[in-house]
Short mmCIF file of N, CA and C in Angstrom, two decimals:
data_model
loop_
_atom_site.label_atom_id
_atom_site.label_comp_id
_atom_site.label_asym_id
_atom_site.label_seq_id
_atom_site.Cartn_x
_atom_site.Cartn_y
_atom_site.Cartn_z
N UNK P 6 119.18 94.63 106.77
CA UNK P 6 118.25 93.55 106.92
C UNK P 6 118.80 92.22 106.41
N UNK P 7 119.43 92.17 105.23
CA UNK P 7 119.95 90.87 104.79
C UNK P 7 120.90 90.22 105.79
N UNK P 8 121.72 91.00 106.48
CA UNK P 8 122.67 90.43 107.44
C UNK P 8 121.93 89.77 108.61
N UNK P 9 120.85 90.37 109.07
CA UNK P 9 120.08 89.78 110.17
C UNK P 9 119.40 88.50 109.73
N UNK P 10 118.89 88.50 108.51
CA UNK P 10 118.24 87.28 108.00
C UNK P 10 119.28 86.18 107.84
N UNK P 11 120.46 86.53 107.33
CA UNK P 11 121.52 85.53 107.16
C UNK P 11 121.92 84.96 108.52
N UNK P 12 122.02 85.80 109.53
CA UNK P 12 122.38 85.34 110.87
C UNK P 12 121.34 84.35 111.40
N UNK P 13 120.07 84.62 111.15
CA UNK P 13 119.01 83.70 111.58
C UNK P 13 119.10 82.40 110.79
N UNK P 14 119.37 82.50 109.50
CA UNK P 14 119.47 81.31 108.66
C UNK P 14 120.64 80.43 109.08
N UNK P 15 121.69 81.04 109.60
CA UNK P 15 122.86 80.28 110.02
C UNK P 15 122.54 79.33 111.18
N UNK P 16 121.46 79.60 111.93
CA UNK P 16 121.10 78.73 113.05
C UNK P 16 119.88 77.86 112.74
N UNK P 17 119.28 78.05 111.59
CA UNK P 17 118.08 77.29 111.21
C UNK P 17 118.48 75.96 110.58
N UNK P 18 117.50 75.08 110.43
CA UNK P 18 117.72 73.81 109.75
C UNK P 18 116.42 73.35 109.09
N UNK P 19 116.51 72.37 108.23
CA UNK P 19 115.34 71.81 107.57
C UNK P 19 114.61 72.82 106.70
N UNK P 20 113.28 72.73 106.71
CA UNK P 20 112.46 73.63 105.90
C UNK P 20 112.62 75.08 106.31
N UNK P 21 112.85 75.33 107.59
CA UNK P 21 113.07 76.70 108.05
C UNK P 21 114.32 77.27 107.39
N UNK P 22 115.37 76.48 107.33
CA UNK P 22 116.61 76.93 106.69
C UNK P 22 116.36 77.28 105.22
N UNK P 23 115.63 76.42 104.51
CA UNK P 23 115.35 76.67 103.10
C UNK P 23 114.61 78.00 102.93
N UNK P 24 113.59 78.22 103.74
CA UNK P 24 112.80 79.45 103.63
C UNK P 24 113.62 80.68 104.05
N UNK P 25 114.45 80.54 105.08
CA UNK P 25 115.29 81.66 105.50
C UNK P 25 116.32 82.00 104.43
N UNK P 26 116.89 81.01 103.78
CA UNK P 26 117.84 81.27 102.71
C UNK P 26 117.17 81.99 101.55
N UNK P 27 115.96 81.57 101.22
CA UNK P 27 115.21 82.24 100.16
C UNK P 27 114.88 83.67 100.56
N UNK P 28 114.53 83.87 101.82
CA UNK P 28 114.24 85.20 102.33
C UNK P 28 115.48 86.10 102.22
N UNK P 29 116.64 85.53 102.52
CA UNK P 29 117.89 86.28 102.40
C UNK P 29 118.11 86.72 100.95
N UNK P 30 117.85 85.83 100.00
CA UNK P 30 118.01 86.19 98.59
C UNK P 30 117.05 87.30 98.19
N UNK P 31 115.80 87.19 98.62
CA UNK P 31 114.82 88.24 98.31
C UNK P 31 115.22 89.57 98.94
N UNK P 32 115.68 89.54 100.18
CA UNK P 32 116.08 90.77 100.86
C UNK P 32 117.27 91.42 100.17
N UNK P 33 118.25 90.60 99.79
CA UNK P 33 119.43 91.15 99.11
C UNK P 33 119.05 91.76 97.76
N UNK P 34 118.16 91.09 97.03
CA UNK P 34 117.70 91.63 95.74
C UNK P 34 116.96 92.94 95.95
N UNK P 35 116.08 92.97 96.93
CA UNK P 35 115.32 94.18 97.21
C UNK P 35 116.23 95.32 97.64
N UNK P 36 117.25 95.01 98.42
CA UNK P 36 118.16 96.04 98.89
C UNK P 36 118.94 96.67 97.74
N UNK P 37 119.32 95.87 96.75
CA UNK P 37 120.11 96.41 95.63
C UNK P 37 119.23 97.05 94.57
N UNK P 38 117.98 96.62 94.44
CA UNK P 38 117.09 97.17 93.42
C UNK P 38 115.71 97.32 94.03
N UNK P 39 115.49 98.45 94.64
CA UNK P 39 114.26 98.64 95.41
C UNK P 39 113.06 98.98 94.53
N UNK P 40 112.68 98.00 93.72
CA UNK P 40 111.48 98.17 92.91
C UNK P 40 110.28 97.65 93.68
N UNK P 41 109.12 98.07 93.25
CA UNK P 41 107.88 97.62 93.90
C UNK P 41 107.76 96.10 93.83
N UNK P 42 108.09 95.53 92.67
CA UNK P 42 107.99 94.07 92.51
C UNK P 42 108.94 93.33 93.44
N UNK P 43 110.17 93.81 93.57
CA UNK P 43 111.13 93.15 94.46
C UNK P 43 110.68 93.26 95.91
N UNK P 44 110.16 94.41 96.27
CA UNK P 44 109.66 94.59 97.63
C UNK P 44 108.49 93.68 97.93
N UNK P 45 107.57 93.58 96.98
CA UNK P 45 106.41 92.72 97.16
C UNK P 45 106.84 91.25 97.28
N UNK P 46 107.79 90.82 96.46
CA UNK P 46 108.27 89.44 96.53
C UNK P 46 108.86 89.16 97.91
N UNK P 47 109.67 90.08 98.42
CA UNK P 47 110.28 89.88 99.74
C UNK P 47 109.21 89.81 100.82
N UNK P 48 108.31 90.77 100.83
CA UNK P 48 107.32 90.81 101.90
C UNK P 48 106.33 89.65 101.82
N UNK P 49 105.96 89.22 100.62
CA UNK P 49 105.07 88.07 100.51
C UNK P 49 105.76 86.78 100.94
N UNK P 50 107.06 86.70 100.72
CA UNK P 50 107.79 85.49 101.10
C UNK P 50 107.86 85.32 102.62
N UNK P 51 107.69 86.38 103.34
CA UNK P 51 107.75 86.28 104.80
C UNK P 51 106.70 85.32 105.33
N UNK P 52 105.57 85.20 104.62
CA UNK P 52 104.55 84.23 105.04
C UNK P 52 105.10 82.80 104.97
N UNK P 53 105.94 82.52 104.00
CA UNK P 53 106.56 81.20 103.88
C UNK P 53 107.48 80.92 105.06
N UNK P 54 108.20 81.94 105.49
CA UNK P 54 109.10 81.80 106.65
C UNK P 54 108.27 81.52 107.90
N UNK P 55 107.20 82.29 108.08
CA UNK P 55 106.34 82.12 109.25
C UNK P 55 105.74 80.71 109.28
N UNK P 56 105.25 80.25 108.13
CA UNK P 56 104.65 78.92 108.06
C UNK P 56 105.67 77.82 108.34
N UNK P 57 106.88 77.96 107.80
CA UNK P 57 107.92 76.95 108.04
C UNK P 57 108.28 76.89 109.52
N UNK P 58 108.37 78.04 110.16
CA UNK P 58 108.67 78.07 111.59
C UNK P 58 107.53 77.42 112.38
N UNK P 59 106.30 77.76 112.02
CA UNK P 59 105.13 77.19 112.70
C UNK P 59 105.12 75.67 112.56
N UNK P 60 105.37 75.18 111.33
CA UNK P 60 105.39 73.73 111.10
C UNK P 60 106.50 73.04 111.89
N UNK P 61 107.59 73.77 112.17
CA UNK P 61 108.70 73.21 112.93
C UNK P 61 108.48 73.33 114.44
N UNK P 62 107.36 73.92 114.85
CA UNK P 62 107.06 74.05 116.26
C UNK P 62 107.64 75.28 116.93
N UNK P 63 108.03 76.26 116.13
CA UNK P 63 108.61 77.50 116.67
C UNK P 63 107.90 78.68 116.03
N UNK P 64 106.65 78.89 116.44
CA UNK P 64 105.85 79.96 115.85
C UNK P 64 106.49 81.32 116.12
N UNK P 65 106.55 82.15 115.05
CA UNK P 65 107.13 83.49 115.17
C UNK P 65 106.15 84.51 114.63
N UNK P 66 106.42 85.76 114.94
CA UNK P 66 105.64 86.88 114.46
C UNK P 66 106.62 87.90 113.91
N UNK P 67 106.46 88.28 112.64
CA UNK P 67 107.39 89.22 112.02
C UNK P 67 106.83 90.63 111.92
N UNK P 68 105.82 90.96 112.73
CA UNK P 68 105.25 92.32 112.71
C UNK P 68 106.20 93.33 113.28
#
């Protein structure tokens, strides 16, 4: 998963880039230490990615 997020972040810009980079950090942390707290942080952050994309005019769905 972190590799796919990084690939998406490589093409993003602005606020979307910032949120995708943060998502990559959360995913990498969760992958190395799969605690409930790390998982919750990663999954909750996905809302920030969705909102940044929506604000940039590129609405996405991560379901």
